[in-house]
Coordinates of C-alpha atoms and ligand atoms in Angstrom, one line a residue:
M26 CA 118.3 104.6 112.8
K27 CA 117.3 101.1 111.1
I28 CA 113.8 100.1 112.4
M29 CA 112.0 96.7 112.0
V30 CA 108.2 96.5 111.6
V31 CA 106.9 92.7 112.1
G32 CA 103.7 92.3 110.2
G33 CA 102.1 92.8 106.8
G34 CA 98.4 94.6 107.1
G35 CA 97.2 98.0 106.7
R36 CA 97.9 98.6 110.3
E37 CA 101.7 98.3 109.9
H38 CA 101.5 100.2 106.9
A39 CA 100.2 103.1 109.1
I40 CA 103.1 102.6 111.8
V41 CA 105.5 102.5 108.7
K42 CA 104.3 105.7 107.4
K43 CA 104.3 107.4 110.5
I44 CA 107.6 106.2 111.9
K45 CA 109.0 107.5 108.7
E46 CA 108.4 110.8 109.5
N47 CA 111.1 110.7 112.1
K48 CA 114.5 112.3 110.3
A49 CA 116.5 110.0 112.2
V50 CA 115.2 107.0 110.7
T51 CA 117.4 105.8 107.7
E52 CA 115.5 102.4 106.7
I53 CA 112.6 100.5 107.7
F54 CA 112.2 96.9 107.1
A55 CA 108.7 95.3 106.9
L56 CA 108.7 91.2 108.0
P57 CA 106.6 90.4 105.6
G58 CA 105.2 93.6 104.5
N59 CA 103.2 93.6 101.6
G60 CA 102.9 95.3 97.9
G61 CA 101.6 98.4 99.3
I62 CA 104.0 98.9 102.5
A63 CA 106.7 98.4 99.5
M64 CA 106.5 101.8 98.8
D65 CA 107.6 103.1 102.0
A66 CA 109.8 100.3 103.7
T67 CA 111.9 97.5 102.2
C68 CA 109.8 94.1 102.4
V69 CA 111.6 90.8 103.5
N70 CA 109.9 87.5 103.1
I71 CA 110.1 86.4 106.7
G72 CA 106.5 85.6 108.3
A73 CA 105.1 87.2 111.3
K74 CA 105.2 84.1 113.2
D75 CA 108.9 82.8 112.1
I76 CA 110.2 84.2 115.6
D77 CA 113.7 82.4 114.8
G78 CA 113.7 84.2 111.2
I79 CA 112.7 87.8 112.7
V80 CA 115.4 87.4 115.5
K81 CA 118.0 86.1 112.9
F82 CA 117.7 88.8 110.4
A83 CA 117.3 91.6 113.1
V84 CA 120.8 90.6 114.4
E85 CA 122.3 90.1 110.8
N86 CA 121.0 93.7 109.8
K87 CA 121.8 95.7 113.0
I88 CA 118.2 96.7 113.6
D89 CA 118.2 99.6 116.2
Y90 CA 114.4 99.4 117.3
A91 CA 112.0 96.6 116.6
I92 CA 108.1 97.0 116.5
V93 CA 106.0 94.1 116.5
A94 CA 102.7 94.5 115.4
P95 CA 100.4 91.6 115.3
D96 CA 99.2 89.3 117.8
D97 CA 100.5 86.1 117.0
P98 CA 104.4 87.1 117.3
L99 CA 103.7 88.9 120.7
V100 CA 102.1 85.8 122.1
L101 CA 104.6 83.5 120.5
G102 CA 107.5 85.6 122.4
A103 CA 108.9 87.9 119.6
V104 CA 109.7 90.5 122.1
D105 CA 111.2 88.5 124.5
A106 CA 113.6 86.5 121.9
L107 CA 114.7 90.1 120.2
E108 CA 115.4 91.6 123.9
E109 CA 117.5 88.6 124.6
K110 CA 119.8 89.7 121.7
G111 CA 119.8 93.3 123.1
I112 CA 117.3 94.6 120.6
P113 CA 115.0 97.6 122.0
C114 CA 111.6 96.6 121.1
F115 CA 108.0 98.1 121.3
G116 CA 105.2 95.5 122.1
P117 CA 104.6 93.2 125.2
R118 CA 106.5 90.3 126.3
A119 CA 104.8 87.0 126.0
N120 CA 103.8 86.9 129.8
A121 CA 101.6 90.0 129.2
A122 CA 100.4 89.4 125.8
I123 CA 98.7 86.7 127.2
I124 CA 96.1 89.4 128.0
E125 CA 95.0 89.0 124.4
G126 CA 96.0 85.4 124.0
S127 CA 94.0 83.8 126.3
K128 CA 90.6 85.1 127.1
V129 CA 90.3 82.7 130.2
F130 CA 93.2 84.5 131.7
S131 CA 91.8 88.2 131.1
K132 CA 88.4 87.1 132.5
N133 CA 89.9 85.9 135.5
L134 CA 92.2 89.0 135.9
M135 CA 89.2 91.1 135.6
K136 CA 87.3 89.2 138.1
K137 CA 90.5 89.3 140.5
Y138 CA 90.6 93.0 140.3
N139 CA 87.2 94.2 140.0
I140 CA 87.4 95.6 136.3
P141 CA 84.1 96.0 134.8
T142 CA 83.3 93.2 132.4
A143 CA 80.3 90.4 131.4
E144 CA 79.5 87.8 133.7
Y145 CA 81.0 84.7 132.8
E146 CA 82.0 81.0 133.1
V147 CA 85.0 79.3 131.9
F148 CA 84.9 75.2 130.7
T149 CA 87.2 72.8 129.9
D150 CA 84.6 70.1 129.6
M151 CA 82.1 70.1 126.7
D152 CA 79.2 68.4 128.3
A153 CA 79.3 70.9 131.6
A154 CA 79.2 73.9 128.8
L155 CA 76.4 72.0 127.2
K156 CA 74.5 71.4 130.4
Y157 CA 75.1 75.2 131.5
L158 CA 73.6 76.4 128.3
E159 CA 70.2 74.6 128.9
S160 CA 69.4 77.4 131.4
A161 CA 71.9 80.1 130.4
P162 CA 70.3 83.4 129.5
I163 CA 70.0 83.9 125.8
P164 CA 71.2 85.3 123.5
T165 CA 74.7 84.4 124.9
V166 CA 78.4 84.8 124.2
I167 CA 80.8 81.9 123.4
K168 CA 84.6 82.8 123.1
A169 CA 87.3 80.2 122.3
D170 CA 90.1 80.8 125.1
G171 CA 93.1 81.3 122.7
L172 CA 93.8 83.2 119.4
A173 CA 91.2 82.4 116.4
L174 CA 92.3 84.8 113.6
G175 CA 89.4 87.2 115.3
K176 CA 86.6 84.6 114.6
G177 CA 86.9 82.9 117.9
V178 CA 83.4 84.9 119.5
I179 CA 80.3 83.6 118.6
I180 CA 76.8 85.7 119.7
A181 CA 74.5 82.9 119.7
Q182 CA 70.8 83.9 119.4
T183 CA 69.2 80.7 120.3
R184 CA 70.3 77.8 122.5
E185 CA 71.0 75.4 119.5
E186 CA 73.3 78.1 118.2
A187 CA 75.1 78.3 121.2
K188 CA 75.3 74.5 121.9
D189 CA 76.6 74.2 118.0
A190 CA 79.2 76.8 118.6
V191 CA 80.5 75.1 121.7
R192 CA 80.6 71.7 119.9
S193 CA 82.6 73.2 117.0
M194 CA 84.8 74.7 119.3
M195 CA 85.8 71.8 121.8
Q196 CA 84.5 68.9 119.8
D197 CA 85.5 69.4 116.0
K198 CA 88.3 71.9 117.1
V199 CA 87.5 74.5 114.3
F200 CA 90.2 76.7 116.2
G201 CA 92.7 74.2 117.4
K202 CA 94.0 74.1 120.7
S203 CA 92.3 77.8 121.2
G204 CA 89.1 75.8 121.6
D205 CA 90.4 73.4 124.6
Q206 CA 88.9 76.0 127.2
I207 CA 86.1 78.4 126.4
V208 CA 84.3 81.1 128.0
I209 CA 80.5 81.5 128.0
E210 CA 79.6 85.2 128.8
E211 CA 76.8 87.4 129.5
F212 CA 75.5 89.4 126.3
L213 CA 75.9 93.0 126.9
T214 CA 74.5 95.9 125.0
G215 CA 75.6 99.2 124.4
P216 CA 77.5 101.6 122.0
E217 CA 81.2 100.1 121.2
V218 CA 84.4 101.9 121.9
S219 CA 87.9 101.2 121.1
V220 CA 90.8 102.9 123.0
L221 CA 94.2 102.1 122.3
A222 CA 96.6 103.1 125.0
F223 CA 100.5 103.5 125.4
T224 CA 101.7 102.1 128.4
D225 CA 105.2 101.5 129.9
G226 CA 104.0 99.7 132.8
K227 CA 104.3 102.8 135.0
S228 CA 101.8 105.4 133.3
I229 CA 99.2 104.8 130.8
V230 CA 98.2 107.3 128.1
P231 CA 95.0 106.9 126.2
M232 CA 95.2 107.8 122.3
V233 CA 92.1 109.3 120.7
S234 CA 89.1 106.8 120.9
S235 CA 87.5 105.2 117.7
M236 CA 84.7 103.3 116.4
D237 CA 85.1 100.0 114.1
H238 CA 82.5 99.0 111.9
K239 CA 82.9 95.4 111.8
R240 CA 79.8 94.0 109.5
A241 CA 80.1 93.8 105.9
G242 CA 77.2 95.6 104.6
D243 CA 75.9 99.0 105.1
N244 CA 73.5 99.7 108.2
D245 CA 75.5 97.0 110.0
T246 CA 74.1 94.0 108.1
G247 CA 75.7 91.0 106.5
L248 CA 78.7 88.9 107.9
N249 CA 81.1 90.2 110.7
T250 CA 84.8 91.1 109.1
G251 CA 87.9 92.3 110.4
G252 CA 86.9 95.8 110.2
M253 CA 85.3 97.7 107.3
G254 CA 86.3 101.2 108.6
T255 CA 86.6 103.4 111.4
I256 CA 86.1 106.9 112.6
A257 CA 88.1 108.8 115.6
P258 CA 87.0 110.2 118.1
N259 CA 84.3 108.1 118.9
P260 CA 81.7 110.5 119.8
Y261 CA 80.0 108.1 122.6
Y262 CA 83.3 108.4 124.5
T263 CA 82.6 111.8 126.4
D264 CA 84.9 113.2 129.0
P265 CA 83.3 112.0 131.8
I266 CA 82.9 108.2 130.4
A267 CA 86.8 108.7 129.7
W268 CA 87.2 109.6 133.2
V269 CA 85.2 106.6 134.4
C270 CA 87.1 104.4 132.0
T271 CA 90.5 105.8 133.2
E272 CA 89.9 105.1 136.9
Q273 CA 88.1 101.7 136.6
I274 CA 89.5 100.2 133.9
F275 CA 93.0 101.5 132.6
I276 CA 94.7 102.0 135.4
P277 CA 93.5 99.1 137.3
T278 CA 94.5 96.7 134.2
V279 CA 98.0 98.4 134.4
Q280 CA 98.4 97.6 138.1
A281 CA 96.8 94.5 138.0
M282 CA 99.4 93.2 135.0
N283 CA 102.2 94.5 137.7
K284 CA 101.2 92.7 140.6
E285 CA 100.8 89.3 138.2
G286 CA 104.5 90.0 137.7
R287 CA 103.3 90.5 133.8
T288 CA 104.4 93.9 133.3
F289 CA 102.6 95.2 130.1
K290 CA 104.7 97.3 127.9
G291 CA 103.4 98.5 124.6
C292 CA 100.0 99.3 123.2
L293 CA 97.1 98.0 125.1
Y294 CA 93.8 97.9 123.4
F295 CA 90.7 98.2 125.4
G296 CA 87.4 96.9 123.3
L297 CA 84.9 98.5 125.6
M298 CA 81.0 98.4 125.6
L299 CA 79.1 101.4 127.4
T300 CA 76.3 99.7 129.0
E301 CA 73.5 101.1 130.9
K302 CA 75.5 99.8 134.2
G303 CA 78.6 101.5 132.9
P304 CA 81.5 101.1 130.6
K305 CA 82.6 97.2 130.6
V306 CA 85.5 95.6 129.0
I307 CA 84.4 93.3 126.0
E308 CA 88.3 92.2 125.0
Y309 CA 91.9 93.3 125.5
N310 CA 93.9 93.2 122.7
C311 CA 97.9 93.3 123.1
R312 CA 98.9 95.3 120.4
F313 CA 97.4 98.2 118.2
G314 CA 94.1 97.4 116.6
D315 CA 93.3 97.2 112.6
P316 CA 91.8 99.2 111.3
E317 CA 91.8 101.7 114.5
T318 CA 95.4 102.5 113.9
Q319 CA 94.6 103.8 110.5
V320 CA 92.7 106.6 111.9
V321 CA 94.7 107.2 115.3
L322 CA 97.8 107.4 114.2
P323 CA 97.1 110.0 111.3
L324 CA 95.7 112.3 114.7
L325 CA 99.1 111.6 116.6
E326 CA 101.0 114.9 116.6
T327 CA 103.9 113.8 118.8
D328 CA 106.4 111.6 116.8
L329 CA 105.7 108.0 117.1
L330 CA 108.9 106.8 117.6
T331 CA 109.9 108.9 120.3
V332 CA 106.7 107.9 122.0
M333 CA 107.7 104.2 121.4
Q334 CA 111.1 104.5 122.9
A335 CA 110.0 106.1 125.6
V336 CA 107.6 103.3 126.4
T337 CA 110.5 100.9 125.8
E338 CA 112.8 102.9 128.3
E339 CA 109.8 103.3 130.9
R340 CA 109.9 107.2 130.8
L341 CA 106.3 107.8 129.2
G342 CA 105.1 109.8 132.1
D343 CA 108.1 112.2 131.0
I344 CA 107.0 112.9 127.9
E345 CA 103.8 114.9 126.2
V346 CA 101.9 113.0 123.8
K347 CA 99.7 115.2 121.7
F348 CA 96.6 114.5 119.5
S349 CA 95.1 116.8 117.2
D350 CA 91.7 118.1 118.0
G351 CA 90.6 116.9 114.4
S352 CA 88.6 113.9 113.5
A353 CA 89.5 111.2 111.1
C354 CA 87.6 108.6 108.8
C355 CA 89.0 105.2 107.5
V356 CA 87.1 103.5 104.6
I357 CA 88.3 100.0 103.7
M358 CA 88.1 98.6 100.3
A359 CA 87.6 95.0 100.1
S360 CA 87.6 92.3 97.5
G361 CA 83.9 91.4 96.0
G362 CA 82.8 88.5 98.1
Y363 CA 84.8 89.1 101.4
P364 CA 84.6 88.0 104.1
S365 CA 83.4 84.8 102.3
S366 CA 85.2 83.4 99.1
Y367 CA 86.9 86.3 96.7
Q368 CA 88.9 86.6 93.8
K369 CA 92.8 87.6 93.9
G370 CA 95.1 89.3 91.5
F371 CA 93.3 92.4 90.0
E372 CA 95.3 95.5 89.4
I373 CA 95.2 98.2 91.8
S374 CA 95.1 102.0 90.7
I375 CA 95.7 104.3 93.4
P376 CA 96.3 108.0 92.1
E377 CA 99.9 109.5 93.5
N378 CA 98.5 112.7 94.9
I379 CA 96.3 110.6 97.7
A380 CA 98.9 107.6 98.2
D381 CA 100.1 109.1 101.3
S382 CA 96.8 108.4 102.9
V383 CA 96.3 104.7 101.7
Y384 CA 97.1 101.8 104.2
V385 CA 97.5 98.8 102.0
A386 CA 96.5 95.5 103.6
G387 CA 96.3 92.9 100.9
A388 CA 98.1 93.4 97.8
E389 CA 101.4 92.1 96.1
I390 CA 103.4 93.2 93.3
K391 CA 103.2 91.2 90.3
D392 CA 105.4 91.7 87.2
G393 CA 105.9 95.2 88.4
K394 CA 102.1 96.1 89.2
M395 CA 100.5 96.2 92.6
V396 CA 97.5 93.5 92.5
T397 CA 95.0 92.5 95.1
S398 CA 96.1 89.4 97.3
G399 CA 93.7 89.6 100.1
G400 CA 90.1 90.2 101.5
R401 CA 90.9 93.8 102.7
V402 CA 92.9 95.6 100.2
L403 CA 93.3 99.0 101.5
G404 CA 92.2 101.5 103.7
V405 CA 91.9 105.2 102.8
T406 CA 92.0 107.6 105.5
A407 CA 91.1 111.7 105.8
T408 CA 91.6 114.0 108.6
A409 CA 89.8 117.3 108.9
N410 CA 88.7 119.5 111.5
S411 CA 85.2 118.0 111.5
L412 CA 83.8 114.3 111.3
E413 CA 81.4 115.4 108.4
D414 CA 84.5 116.3 106.4
A415 CA 86.6 113.7 107.4
I416 CA 83.8 111.3 105.9
T417 CA 83.3 113.3 102.9
E418 CA 86.9 113.8 102.2
A419 CA 87.6 110.0 102.6
Y420 CA 84.8 108.9 100.5
K421 CA 86.2 111.3 97.8
K422 CA 89.5 109.7 97.8
V423 CA 87.8 106.2 97.9
E424 CA 86.2 107.1 94.3
K425 CA 89.7 107.8 92.9
I426 CA 90.9 104.0 93.7
S427 CA 89.9 101.3 91.8
F428 CA 90.4 97.5 91.3
E429 CA 87.9 95.0 89.8
G430 CA 85.1 94.1 92.3
A431 CA 86.0 96.7 95.0
F432 CA 83.7 97.2 97.5
Y433 CA 83.1 99.3 100.9
R434 CA 80.7 100.4 103.1
H435 CA 79.0 103.7 102.0
D436 CA 78.1 104.4 105.7
I437 CA 81.3 104.4 107.5
G438 CA 80.8 107.2 110.4
A439 CA 76.9 107.5 110.0
R440 CA 76.3 106.0 113.4
A441 CA 78.9 108.4 114.9
L442 CA 77.5 111.2 113.1
A443 CA 73.9 110.7 114.4
A444 CA 75.2 109.9 117.9
K445 CA 76.7 113.3 117.9
K446 CA 73.3 114.7 117.2
E447 CA 72.1 112.7 120.3
I448 CA 74.8 113.4 123.0
Ligands
AMP509 P1 86.2 90.2 118.4 O1 86.7 89.6 119.6 O2 87.1 91.1 117.8 O3 85.8 89.2 117.5 O4 84.9 90.8 118.5 C1 84.1 90.3 119.2 C2 82.7 91.1 119.0 O5 81.5 90.6 119.6 C3 82.8 92.4 119.8 O6 83.5 93.6 118.9 C4 81.3 92.5 120.3 O7 80.6 93.3 119.0 C5 80.9 91.3 120.5 N1 80.8 91.1 121.6 C6 82.0 90.3 122.3 N2 81.6 90.1 123.7 C7 80.4 90.4 123.7 C8 79.5 90.5 124.7 N3 79.6 89.9 126.1 N4 78.3 90.8 124.7 C9 77.9 91.5 123.5 N5 78.8 91.5 122.6 C10 79.9 91.2 122.4
LIG510 N1 89.7 96.0 114.8 C1 89.7 95.1 116.3 C2 91.0 94.7 116.2 O1 92.1 95.0 115.7 O2 91.1 93.3 116.9

């Protein structure tokens, strides 16, 4: 089988490596892929947002199955366009990807179907938003409606900060049209849990839970990033909490999307906060998370392509999806300076014996050598029977990889280990 994976980050590298395990797979194309993915797939220089280019490539190369991983092409309708040409796909159609593409849509969906989430107001008029902020509880959370490269959420600690965020989104249009509408919502507190789930619109199969580490520095200091590391499973996500989430959030979301005529098929990502009043949805994503995928897929024991095809063919309920009982830890190695400005072009050295567990995000091949080309350069994952061992092993591997200016957090999983002792 010829497989096409759309995207070019660490998540896509993890998907490619897992798909490769299926013996029926003869060739994998990554569009556009990256310098690391090139070790495991044929990279094709077509951007993930170039829907026409993606469809043309898939048709010309007789692709048997397509996996669309990033949010942008899903929201732009890549799956709809590929399906029109008869190419089976993993990923939601555009009318379901809106669950991530529009925060206003997702908040209204949750309100309509009583799915627990933060209280909120929607604004299309800047003056009304600014007036509301005169008396809104502080801290408050300002969210641009549309996709904003993961930067569209501002947690404002003061009224002035909140107003500045509103002005930058609605007046200065820092996120373009994504800021035409905004959501202002209640600030929630509690441990965060990411749960990715396979769903075909009929059944939903949650994968092993995980915990992201978004701040750049140790002990959750410094700027927000795309994610500096992950562990799985997340110790805060106990069996009783999982049961509540399934009953109050996962199944109701799948049913709500069906009732709206927007059946979701693919990977639905639940960003949850475990508040004192129970689990609440912080955000939905219409895709696998990055870097959650880099710890979740290594723990998947069932063949990934088989699960994906069952989703496409709406027979997920007929198969068993198994995860290992072990734990995983992924440490991201980034370019010095990230998430602010950083230099590129430094040679990356990865010993052969650990290459299997390295997921490359920002690298390219120059003069036959792999060099850095992005902020988050790569993730290194280890799996083990215990979380302690997974963390130790991941850091041992990190020490064997080098590139100039490389930095990483030293405490990935520390909070989870502490939580394990409390719970
Ligand atoms: P993202 O949408 O991935 O950019 O991340 C937004 C992050 O902001 C989440 O992971 C939370 O940590 C935080 N966040 C979003 N909404 C809220 C909220 N209502 N209360 C508290 N924190 C929030
Ligand atoms: N790790 C968060 C995300 O993929 O959006």
